[in-house]
Coordinates of C-alpha atoms in Angstrom, one line a residue:
M1 CA 31.9 -71.0 -60.3
N2 CA 30.8 -67.4 -59.9
N3 CA 32.7 -64.4 -58.4
N4 CA 31.4 -65.1 -54.9
D5 CA 32.9 -68.6 -55.1
T6 CA 36.4 -67.5 -55.8
I7 CA 39.3 -67.6 -53.3
A8 CA 40.9 -64.5 -52.0
P9 CA 43.9 -65.7 -49.9
N10 CA 44.4 -62.4 -48.2
V11 CA 41.5 -60.0 -47.8
Q12 CA 37.9 -59.6 -48.7
A13 CA 36.8 -57.7 -51.6
S14 CA 35.4 -54.9 -49.5
H15 CA 38.9 -54.0 -48.3
K16 CA 39.8 -51.9 -51.3
K17 CA 42.7 -49.7 -51.6
G18 CA 42.2 -46.4 -50.1
S19 CA 39.0 -47.4 -48.5
N20 CA 37.9 -47.9 -44.9
Q21 CA 35.2 -50.2 -45.9
V22 CA 34.7 -53.4 -43.7
P23 CA 33.8 -56.9 -44.8
E24 CA 30.2 -58.0 -45.4
A25 CA 27.9 -57.2 -42.6
I26 CA 30.1 -55.2 -40.2
E27 CA 28.5 -52.1 -41.2
D28 CA 25.4 -53.1 -39.1
R29 CA 27.2 -52.5 -35.8
S30 CA 26.5 -50.7 -32.5
A31 CA 28.3 -47.7 -31.2
G32 CA 30.4 -49.9 -29.1
D33 CA 32.3 -50.8 -32.3
I34 CA 33.7 -47.3 -32.8
E35 CA 36.8 -47.9 -30.8
A36 CA 40.3 -46.2 -31.2
N37 CA 41.6 -49.4 -32.6
A38 CA 38.6 -51.0 -34.1
R39 CA 39.6 -50.3 -37.7
P40 CA 41.1 -53.0 -39.9
T41 CA 44.8 -52.9 -39.8
T42 CA 45.6 -55.5 -42.6
T43 CA 48.9 -55.3 -44.4
I44 CA 48.1 -57.9 -47.1
S45 CA 48.0 -57.1 -50.7
D46 CA 44.8 -55.8 -52.3
N47 CA 45.2 -57.9 -55.3
P48 CA 44.8 -61.6 -54.1
K49 CA 45.6 -64.4 -56.4
I50 CA 43.0 -66.8 -57.4
L51 CA 43.7 -70.5 -56.5
S52 CA 42.7 -73.3 -58.7
L53 CA 39.7 -75.6 -57.9
T54 CA 42.1 -78.5 -57.2
K55 CA 44.0 -76.4 -54.7
Q56 CA 40.7 -75.4 -53.1
V57 CA 39.6 -79.0 -52.8
F58 CA 43.0 -80.1 -51.2
I59 CA 43.0 -77.1 -48.8
T60 CA 39.4 -78.1 -47.7
I61 CA 40.4 -81.8 -47.2
T62 CA 43.5 -80.7 -45.2
L63 CA 41.4 -78.4 -42.9
A64 CA 38.7 -80.9 -42.4
L65 CA 41.3 -83.4 -41.4
T66 CA 42.2 -81.1 -38.5
T67 CA 38.7 -81.4 -37.1
V68 CA 38.7 -85.2 -37.8
L69 CA 41.9 -85.4 -35.7
T70 CA 40.7 -83.3 -32.8
S71 CA 37.4 -84.9 -32.6
S72 CA 38.6 -88.5 -32.9
G73 CA 41.3 -87.8 -30.4
A74 CA 38.7 -86.9 -27.8
Q75 CA 36.0 -89.5 -28.9
V76 CA 38.4 -92.4 -28.9
L77 CA 38.6 -92.2 -25.0
F78 CA 35.0 -91.7 -24.5
I79 CA 34.1 -95.3 -25.4
A80 CA 37.1 -96.5 -23.4
L81 CA 36.3 -94.8 -20.1
P82 CA 35.2 -97.8 -18.3
T83 CA 38.2 -99.7 -19.4
I84 CA 40.5 -96.8 -18.3
E85 CA 38.8 -96.8 -15.0
K86 CA 39.6 -100.4 -14.4
D87 CA 43.1 -100.3 -16.1
L88 CA 44.4 -97.3 -14.2
K89 CA 42.4 -97.7 -11.0
V90 CA 40.9 -94.1 -11.2
N91 CA 37.9 -92.9 -9.4
E92 CA 34.8 -91.1 -10.9
G93 CA 36.4 -87.7 -10.3
E94 CA 39.6 -88.5 -12.1
L95 CA 37.7 -90.2 -14.8
Q96 CA 35.8 -87.0 -15.6
W97 CA 39.1 -85.1 -15.7
I98 CA 40.4 -87.3 -18.6
V99 CA 37.7 -85.6 -20.7
V100 CA 37.5 -82.2 -19.0
S101 CA 41.3 -81.5 -19.1
Y102 CA 41.3 -81.8 -22.8
N103 CA 38.4 -79.3 -23.2
L104 CA 39.6 -77.1 -20.5
A105 CA 43.1 -76.6 -22.1
V106 CA 41.4 -75.9 -25.5
G107 CA 38.9 -73.4 -24.1
C108 CA 41.4 -71.4 -22.0
L109 CA 43.8 -70.9 -24.9
L110 CA 41.8 -70.2 -27.9
L111 CA 41.7 -66.4 -27.5
V112 CA 45.4 -66.0 -27.1
S113 CA 46.3 -68.3 -29.9
G114 CA 43.8 -66.7 -32.2
R115 CA 45.5 -63.3 -31.7
I116 CA 48.9 -64.8 -32.2
A117 CA 47.8 -66.4 -35.4
D118 CA 46.4 -63.2 -36.7
I119 CA 49.8 -61.4 -36.0
Y120 CA 52.4 -64.0 -36.9
G121 CA 50.8 -66.2 -39.4
R122 CA 47.9 -68.9 -39.3
K123 CA 49.8 -71.6 -41.1
K124 CA 52.7 -71.5 -38.6
L125 CA 50.4 -71.8 -35.6
L126 CA 48.3 -74.5 -37.3
I127 CA 51.5 -76.6 -37.9
A128 CA 52.8 -76.0 -34.3
G129 CA 49.4 -77.2 -32.9
M130 CA 49.4 -80.3 -35.1
V131 CA 52.9 -81.3 -33.9
I132 CA 52.0 -80.7 -30.1
L133 CA 48.8 -82.6 -30.5
T134 CA 50.5 -85.5 -32.2
I135 CA 53.3 -85.7 -29.7
F136 CA 51.1 -85.8 -26.6
N137 CA 48.6 -88.3 -28.1
F138 CA 51.7 -90.5 -28.5
I139 CA 53.1 -89.9 -25.1
G140 CA 49.6 -90.4 -23.5
G141 CA 49.5 -94.0 -24.7
F142 CA 52.5 -94.9 -22.3
M143 CA 50.9 -93.4 -19.1
K144 CA 50.6 -95.7 -16.2
N145 CA 48.3 -93.7 -13.9
G146 CA 45.3 -91.4 -14.2
S147 CA 47.1 -88.3 -13.2
A148 CA 49.7 -88.6 -15.8
L149 CA 47.1 -89.4 -18.5
I150 CA 45.2 -86.3 -17.5
V151 CA 48.4 -84.2 -17.9
T152 CA 49.1 -85.5 -21.4
R153 CA 45.3 -84.9 -22.4
A154 CA 45.7 -81.3 -21.2
L155 CA 48.8 -80.8 -23.2
A156 CA 47.2 -82.4 -26.3
G157 CA 44.3 -79.9 -25.8
C158 CA 46.9 -77.1 -25.9
G159 CA 47.8 -78.3 -29.4
V160 CA 44.1 -78.2 -30.3
A161 CA 44.0 -74.6 -28.9
L162 CA 46.6 -73.6 -31.6
T163 CA 45.0 -75.4 -34.5
T164 CA 41.3 -74.4 -34.1
P165 CA 41.5 -70.5 -34.4
S166 CA 44.1 -70.8 -37.1
T167 CA 42.0 -73.1 -39.3
T168 CA 38.9 -70.8 -39.0
G169 CA 41.0 -67.9 -39.8
I170 CA 42.5 -69.6 -42.9
I171 CA 38.9 -70.4 -44.1
A172 CA 37.8 -66.9 -43.6
E173 CA 40.9 -65.6 -45.3
L174 CA 40.9 -67.9 -48.3
F175 CA 37.3 -68.3 -49.2
E176 CA 34.4 -65.9 -49.9
G177 CA 30.7 -66.0 -50.4
K178 CA 29.1 -69.4 -50.9
A179 CA 32.5 -71.1 -51.1
R180 CA 33.2 -70.0 -47.5
S181 CA 29.9 -71.3 -46.2
R182 CA 30.5 -74.7 -47.9
V183 CA 34.0 -74.9 -46.6
F184 CA 33.0 -74.0 -43.0
T185 CA 30.3 -76.6 -43.2
I186 CA 32.7 -79.4 -44.4
Y187 CA 35.2 -78.3 -41.8
A188 CA 32.7 -78.6 -39.1
A189 CA 31.5 -82.0 -40.6
G190 CA 35.0 -83.1 -39.7
Y191 CA 33.8 -83.3 -36.1
S192 CA 31.2 -85.9 -37.1
L193 CA 33.5 -87.9 -39.2
G194 CA 36.2 -87.8 -36.5
G195 CA 33.6 -88.9 -34.0
I196 CA 32.7 -92.0 -36.1
L197 CA 36.4 -92.8 -36.4
G198 CA 37.1 -92.3 -32.8
L199 CA 34.1 -94.5 -31.7
V200 CA 34.9 -97.3 -34.1
I201 CA 38.7 -97.3 -33.4
G202 CA 38.0 -96.9 -29.6
G203 CA 35.6 -99.8 -29.6
L204 CA 37.5 -102.1 -31.8
F205 CA 40.9 -101.5 -30.1
V206 CA 39.4 -101.8 -26.6
S207 CA 37.7 -105.1 -27.5
Y208 CA 40.3 -106.8 -29.8
V209 CA 43.7 -105.1 -29.6
R210 CA 46.1 -106.0 -26.9
H211 CA 46.9 -102.6 -25.6
T212 CA 43.3 -101.4 -25.9
W213 CA 42.9 -97.7 -25.5
R214 CA 46.7 -97.1 -25.7
S215 CA 46.9 -98.7 -29.2
A216 CA 43.9 -96.3 -30.1
L217 CA 45.9 -93.3 -29.1
F218 CA 48.8 -94.6 -31.1
F219 CA 46.5 -94.9 -34.2
I220 CA 45.4 -91.3 -33.7
T221 CA 49.1 -90.3 -33.5
G222 CA 49.5 -91.6 -37.0
L223 CA 46.5 -89.6 -38.2
G224 CA 48.0 -86.5 -36.6
L225 CA 51.3 -87.1 -38.5
L226 CA 49.5 -87.3 -41.8
G227 CA 47.6 -84.0 -41.1
T228 CA 50.8 -82.2 -40.2
I229 CA 52.5 -83.2 -43.3
M230 CA 49.4 -82.2 -45.5
A231 CA 49.3 -78.8 -43.7
I232 CA 52.9 -78.2 -44.4
F233 CA 52.7 -78.8 -48.1
I234 CA 49.1 -77.8 -49.1
I235 CA 48.1 -74.9 -46.9
P236 CA 49.4 -71.6 -48.6
S237 CA 52.0 -69.6 -46.6
D238 CA 50.9 -66.5 -45.0
G239 CA 52.6 -63.7 -43.1
T240 CA 51.3 -61.0 -40.6
H241 CA 47.6 -59.9 -41.0
T242 CA 47.9 -56.7 -39.1
K243 CA 50.2 -53.7 -39.0
D244 CA 50.1 -53.7 -35.2
K245 CA 52.3 -56.7 -34.1
H246 CA 51.9 -55.9 -30.4
V247 CA 50.6 -58.7 -28.3
D248 CA 48.4 -57.7 -25.5
W249 CA 50.2 -60.0 -23.0
P250 CA 48.4 -58.5 -19.8
G251 CA 45.1 -59.3 -21.5
A252 CA 46.4 -62.7 -22.5
I253 CA 47.4 -63.4 -18.9
L254 CA 44.2 -62.2 -17.5
S255 CA 42.0 -64.2 -19.9
T256 CA 44.0 -67.4 -19.7
V257 CA 44.5 -67.5 -16.0
G258 CA 40.9 -66.3 -15.3
L259 CA 39.5 -69.1 -17.6
V260 CA 41.9 -71.7 -16.1
F261 CA 40.8 -70.9 -12.5
F262 CA 37.2 -70.7 -13.3
S263 CA 37.0 -74.0 -15.4
F264 CA 39.2 -75.8 -12.7
A265 CA 36.9 -74.8 -10.0
I266 CA 33.7 -75.8 -11.5
S267 CA 35.1 -79.0 -13.0
G268 CA 37.1 -80.1 -9.8
A269 CA 34.5 -79.3 -7.2
Q270 CA 32.9 -82.6 -7.2
S271 CA 36.2 -84.5 -6.6
A272 CA 37.4 -82.0 -4.0
P273 CA 37.6 -83.2 -0.3
E274 CA 34.6 -81.1 0.7
G275 CA 33.0 -80.3 -2.6
W276 CA 32.0 -76.7 -3.3
K277 CA 32.8 -75.9 0.3
T278 CA 36.5 -76.8 -0.2
D279 CA 38.7 -73.7 0.4
Y280 CA 40.8 -73.7 -2.8
I281 CA 37.7 -74.3 -5.0
L282 CA 35.9 -71.3 -3.6
A283 CA 39.1 -69.2 -3.9
L284 CA 39.7 -70.3 -7.5
L285 CA 36.2 -69.7 -8.5
V286 CA 36.1 -66.0 -7.1
I287 CA 39.6 -65.2 -8.5
G288 CA 38.7 -66.7 -11.8
V289 CA 35.5 -64.5 -12.1
F290 CA 37.4 -61.4 -10.9
L291 CA 40.2 -61.9 -13.5
I292 CA 37.7 -62.6 -16.4
I293 CA 35.9 -59.3 -15.5
A294 CA 39.2 -57.4 -15.2
F295 CA 40.1 -58.8 -18.7
F296 CA 37.2 -56.9 -20.2
F297 CA 38.0 -53.7 -18.5
W298 CA 41.5 -54.0 -19.5
E299 CA 40.6 -54.6 -23.2
H300 CA 38.5 -51.5 -23.2
H301 CA 41.4 -49.6 -21.7
V302 CA 43.8 -50.8 -24.4
A303 CA 41.4 -50.0 -27.1
T304 CA 40.6 -46.5 -26.1
K305 CA 43.7 -45.3 -24.1
T306 CA 46.6 -46.8 -25.9
P307 CA 47.9 -46.8 -29.6
H308 CA 48.0 -50.6 -29.6
S309 CA 45.3 -53.1 -30.6
P310 CA 43.6 -55.2 -27.7
M311 CA 43.9 -58.9 -27.8
M312 CA 40.0 -59.0 -28.2
R313 CA 38.0 -56.2 -29.6
L314 CA 34.9 -55.7 -27.3
A315 CA 33.0 -55.0 -30.5
L316 CA 33.1 -58.7 -31.2
W317 CA 30.3 -59.0 -28.6
T318 CA 28.3 -56.0 -29.6
R319 CA 28.2 -56.2 -33.4
A320 CA 25.1 -56.8 -35.2
K321 CA 23.3 -55.0 -32.4
G322 CA 24.4 -57.5 -29.9
R323 CA 23.3 -60.6 -31.8
L324 CA 26.8 -62.0 -31.8
A325 CA 26.8 -62.1 -28.0
V326 CA 23.5 -64.0 -28.2
L327 CA 25.0 -66.3 -30.7
Y328 CA 27.8 -67.1 -28.3
L329 CA 25.5 -67.7 -25.3
T330 CA 23.2 -70.0 -27.3
G331 CA 26.1 -71.9 -28.6
F332 CA 27.3 -72.3 -25.1
L333 CA 23.9 -73.8 -24.1
A334 CA 24.0 -76.2 -27.2
M335 CA 27.2 -77.7 -26.1
M336 CA 26.1 -77.9 -22.5
G337 CA 23.4 -80.3 -24.0
F338 CA 25.7 -82.1 -26.3
I339 CA 28.9 -83.2 -24.5
P340 CA 27.2 -84.1 -21.3
A341 CA 24.9 -86.3 -23.2
L342 CA 27.7 -88.1 -24.9
Y343 CA 29.4 -88.7 -21.6
N344 CA 26.3 -89.9 -19.7
S345 CA 25.0 -92.1 -22.6
T346 CA 28.5 -94.0 -22.5
L347 CA 27.8 -94.7 -18.8
F348 CA 24.2 -95.5 -19.5
F349 CA 25.0 -98.1 -22.0
Q350 CA 28.0 -99.6 -20.3
N351 CA 27.2 -99.4 -16.7
V352 CA 23.4 -99.6 -16.6
Q353 CA 22.4 -101.7 -19.6
S354 CA 25.7 -103.7 -19.5
T355 CA 26.1 -103.5 -23.4
G356 CA 30.0 -103.8 -23.3
T357 CA 32.5 -101.7 -25.3
V358 CA 31.5 -102.9 -28.7
G359 CA 27.8 -102.8 -27.9
A360 CA 28.1 -99.2 -26.8
M361 CA 30.2 -98.3 -29.9
L362 CA 27.5 -99.7 -32.2
R363 CA 24.9 -97.6 -30.3
F364 CA 26.8 -94.5 -30.8
L365 CA 27.0 -94.7 -34.7
P366 CA 23.6 -93.0 -35.3
T367 CA 25.0 -89.8 -33.8
E368 CA 27.7 -89.6 -36.4
I369 CA 25.4 -90.5 -39.3
S370 CA 23.1 -87.9 -38.1
G371 CA 26.1 -85.4 -38.0
V372 CA 26.8 -86.0 -41.8
I373 CA 23.0 -85.3 -42.5
C374 CA 23.4 -82.0 -40.5
T375 CA 26.3 -81.1 -42.7
I376 CA 24.2 -81.8 -45.9
L377 CA 21.3 -79.8 -44.3
V378 CA 23.6 -76.7 -43.6
I379 CA 25.1 -76.8 -47.1
L380 CA 21.5 -76.9 -48.8
L381 CA 19.7 -74.5 -46.4
I382 CA 22.3 -72.0 -45.2
H383 CA 21.7 -69.6 -48.1
R384 CA 17.9 -70.2 -48.3
V385 CA 16.5 -70.1 -44.8
P386 CA 17.0 -67.7 -41.9
A387 CA 19.9 -68.8 -39.6
Y388 CA 17.9 -68.6 -36.6
Q389 CA 15.6 -71.5 -37.7
L390 CA 18.7 -73.8 -38.1
L391 CA 19.9 -72.8 -34.6
V392 CA 16.5 -73.3 -33.1
L393 CA 16.1 -76.7 -34.8
G394 CA 19.5 -77.8 -33.5
L395 CA 18.6 -76.7 -29.9
L396 CA 15.2 -78.4 -30.1
A397 CA 16.5 -81.7 -31.3
T398 CA 19.4 -81.8 -28.9
G399 CA 16.9 -81.2 -26.0
F400 CA 14.6 -84.0 -27.2
G401 CA 17.5 -86.3 -27.5
N402 CA 18.4 -85.8 -23.9
M403 CA 14.6 -86.2 -22.9
C404 CA 14.7 -89.7 -24.7
F405 CA 17.6 -90.8 -22.5
A406 CA 16.0 -89.3 -19.3
L407 CA 12.9 -91.4 -19.9
S408 CA 14.9 -94.5 -20.5
E409 CA 15.1 -97.4 -17.9
E410 CA 17.5 -100.2 -17.5
N411 CA 15.6 -102.6 -19.7
T412 CA 14.3 -100.0 -22.3
N413 CA 14.7 -101.4 -25.8
Y414 CA 17.3 -99.5 -27.7
W415 CA 15.1 -98.7 -30.7
K416 CA 12.3 -97.4 -28.6
L417 CA 14.1 -94.3 -26.9
P418 CA 17.9 -94.5 -26.8
F419 CA 18.1 -94.7 -30.6
H420 CA 16.1 -91.6 -31.1
G421 CA 18.2 -89.9 -28.3
M422 CA 21.4 -90.8 -30.1
W423 CA 20.6 -89.3 -33.5
L424 CA 18.8 -86.3 -32.0
I425 CA 21.6 -84.9 -29.6
V426 CA 24.2 -84.3 -32.2
F427 CA 21.9 -81.7 -34.1
G428 CA 22.7 -78.8 -31.7
C429 CA 26.5 -79.0 -32.2
D430 CA 26.5 -80.0 -35.9
L431 CA 24.0 -77.1 -36.9
Y432 CA 25.5 -74.6 -34.5
Q433 CA 29.2 -74.9 -35.4
P434 CA 29.1 -74.2 -39.1
T435 CA 26.3 -71.7 -38.8
G436 CA 27.9 -69.8 -36.0
L437 CA 31.4 -69.8 -37.6
I438 CA 29.9 -68.5 -41.0
F439 CA 28.2 -65.5 -39.1
V440 CA 31.1 -64.9 -36.8
S441 CA 33.3 -64.5 -40.0
K442 CA 30.7 -62.3 -41.6
F443 CA 30.9 -59.9 -38.8
S444 CA 34.7 -59.8 -38.5
Y445 CA 37.5 -57.8 -40.0
S446 CA 40.3 -59.8 -42.0
D447 CA 42.9 -58.9 -39.3
E448 CA 40.8 -60.5 -36.5
Y449 CA 39.5 -63.7 -38.2
S450 CA 41.4 -66.1 -36.1
V451 CA 40.5 -64.3 -32.7
A452 CA 36.9 -64.0 -33.6
G453 CA 36.7 -67.8 -34.4
G454 CA 38.7 -68.4 -31.2
L455 CA 36.2 -66.4 -29.2
F456 CA 33.2 -68.4 -30.6
Q457 CA 35.1 -71.7 -29.9
T458 CA 36.0 -70.6 -26.5
M459 CA 32.3 -70.2 -25.7
L460 CA 31.5 -73.7 -27.1
R461 CA 34.4 -75.2 -25.1
L462 CA 33.3 -73.5 -21.9
G463 CA 29.8 -75.0 -22.6
N464 CA 31.5 -78.4 -22.7
S465 CA 33.3 -77.9 -19.4
V466 CA 30.4 -76.2 -17.5
G467 CA 27.9 -78.8 -18.8
L468 CA 30.1 -81.7 -17.7
A469 CA 30.5 -80.0 -14.2
L470 CA 26.9 -79.3 -13.8
S471 CA 25.9 -82.7 -15.0
S472 CA 28.3 -84.2 -12.5
I473 CA 26.9 -82.2 -9.7
M474 CA 23.4 -83.1 -10.6
F475 CA 24.4 -86.9 -10.9
N476 CA 26.1 -87.2 -7.6
S477 CA 23.4 -85.2 -5.7
I478 CA 20.6 -87.5 -7.0
Y479 CA 22.7 -90.6 -6.8
Q480 CA 23.4 -90.1 -3.0
Q481 CA 19.8 -89.1 -2.3
N482 CA 18.5 -92.4 -3.7
L483 CA 21.2 -94.4 -2.0
H484 CA 20.0 -92.9 1.2
K485 CA 16.4 -93.8 0.5
G486 CA 17.6 -97.4 0.4
L487 CA 17.5 -98.0 -3.5
E488 CA 19.8 -100.5 -5.0
D489 CA 23.0 -99.1 -6.4
K490 CA 22.4 -99.5 -10.0
I491 CA 18.8 -97.9 -9.6
A492 CA 20.3 -95.0 -7.8
Y493 CA 22.9 -94.7 -10.4
L494 CA 20.2 -94.6 -13.2
K495 CA 18.2 -92.0 -11.4
G496 CA 21.3 -89.7 -11.2
L497 CA 22.0 -90.1 -15.0
Q498 CA 18.3 -89.5 -15.7
A499 CA 18.5 -86.2 -13.8
S500 CA 21.6 -85.2 -15.6
F501 CA 19.9 -85.8 -19.0
W502 CA 16.9 -83.6 -17.8
L503 CA 19.4 -80.8 -16.9
S504 CA 20.9 -80.8 -20.3
A505 CA 17.5 -80.8 -22.0
G506 CA 16.4 -77.9 -19.9
G507 CA 19.5 -75.8 -21.0
C508 CA 18.8 -76.6 -24.6
W509 CA 15.1 -75.5 -24.3
F510 CA 16.2 -72.4 -22.6
G511 CA 18.6 -71.7 -25.6
V512 CA 15.4 -72.2 -27.9
F513 CA 13.6 -69.4 -26.0
I514 CA 16.5 -67.0 -26.4
A515 CA 17.2 -67.7 -30.1
S516 CA 13.6 -67.5 -31.0
F517 CA 13.4 -64.0 -30.0
A518 CA 17.0 -62.5 -30.0
L519 CA 18.3 -64.2 -33.2
K520 CA 15.2 -63.9 -35.3
S521 CA 16.7 -61.0 -37.2
L522 CA 20.0 -62.6 -37.9
G523 CA 19.1 -63.0 -41.5
T524 CA 20.1 -65.4 -44.2
V525 CA 23.7 -65.8 -45.3
G526 CA 24.5 -63.9 -48.5
K527 CA 20.9 -62.7 -49.2
D528 CA 21.2 -59.5 -47.1
Q529 CA 24.6 -58.7 -48.5
E530 CA 23.6 -59.2 -52.1
D531 CA 20.7 -56.7 -51.6
K532 CA 23.0 -54.3 -49.9
E533 CA 25.6 -54.5 -52.7
K534 CA 23.0 -53.8 -55.3
E535 CA 21.8 -50.7 -53.3
N536 CA 25.4 -49.6 -53.0
D537 CA 26.1 -50.1 -56.6
K538 CA 23.0 -48.1 -57.6
A539 CA 23.9 -45.3 -55.3
Q540 CA 27.5 -45.1 -56.5
N541 CA 26.7 -45.3 -60.3
P542 CA 23.4 -43.4 -60.8
V543 CA 24.2 -42.3 -64.3
Q544 CA 25.1 -45.8 -65.3
N545 CA 22.1 -47.3 -63.6
Q546 CA 19.8 -44.7 -65.2
N547 CA 21.1 -45.6 -68.6
Q548 CA 20.6 -49.3 -67.9
E549 CA 17.0 -48.8 -66.8
E550 CA 16.3 -46.7 -70.0
N551 CA 17.8 -49.4 -72.1
I552 CA 15.7 -52.1 -70.4
K553 CA 12.7 -49.9 -70.8
S554 CA 13.3 -49.3 -74.5
R555 CA 13.8 -53.0 -75.1
A556 CA 10.6 -53.8 -73.4
E557 CA 8.7 -51.2 -75.6
E558 CA 10.2 -52.8 -78.7

């Protein structure tokens, strides 16, 4: 293992004592980064200890298990949606909320929990999140109606919101260089492995176990208990990562309430009495947008007019000459194409092609195998090819995967189109997650690792919620139109699903256009930094470098 692969549990090497240097590529930032409180305020020792290889492996496994848990916990109910619909007698709108509530809770709390993790300790928040997630997965298995299940899913999502920024912060804090890239990639691979587990458990339990989806949630509860115990004993303890322990509560309230109102409005419009014309939907949408805008103004005020640090530095949007903001946007579009595709493909297989639960489960397996392949690709290529090429590949593949489903009919053979749709749609998510997290940590200070990761994950989760909402709008519109034309219910249903798939494909291809131009100069992980370190070393040690060059020259002459 070389020096770039060692673990630095507290602070990156560039944070040297008495220096105001910043980690890796932050020196390439816009003027918007020069804020009153935009400097690193880490309080951690400048002499981090080195952890053993065994410790590194166990930490990586533990952190990956958290993503397995969160992914399987969500996916286990995807395959069971038709069963839940019949068991709890819920309508289409409530059925969607079983999925949306989980993502909504996660997306709305990531920023706040990220800041709290940076202040009070990432391990503490990780364990708290695992406990909450485990408890409400368990309670959810006892719910007797759709509304109660939705509430428990939302509360379980709150647990995920605590774990996600904590784990990304822990990885960025403990690992450096290529080791960090590998761990982020393995961490993101947990989503694919969790997806496989969720699909298999969901399908088998729904088909062969007495309490069907309830027993599946109990199984996920056991997995959560295991993850909690591992986190307690394996993850190194940490303290505060900033001298400023002030929590920007006004900013936290503005961002959280704004995101809740906005997400609730777009997700609940279809099940509202008058759709988008419903008074409370319009009110929540307008207020939500207003609060989000107010949040940005408030963060600027805190950063420039007060002695405290904001909850989110606005520079997290402007660094790398604005490329970070583009990374967030294209990640948003990638998830708009991924999660709705999973949701709609479940309905396509079970309600259109009548495959049954186990049949649908088996048809989903290529997505998870493809996810593992994506993980291997990222590990092999992230330090060799420009990042934008991986991102464009992911968006293209997810778009074409949606197109395969959009062209599928009721009697279309699985191997002709749906199979290709299944293995392609996962690329956008599984290439974007690790690549995005690696670059976000590259452009972040050590005292904001969790909030930076939380911001990136917030945009991905919003992509989930917005994508599902827009997909539902498209489905219902086309479905009703075709019913009015006199088409059979199943055919009209299929037309609605096809339109939703086309919408998701269009979003991904729009992301391809943006990424191809705006992210082309993002660079290759590690390569630019190695060149920069050589230049800095040469500038700081001119005499030594001159002597080295003379020695090399003399040896060459000999």
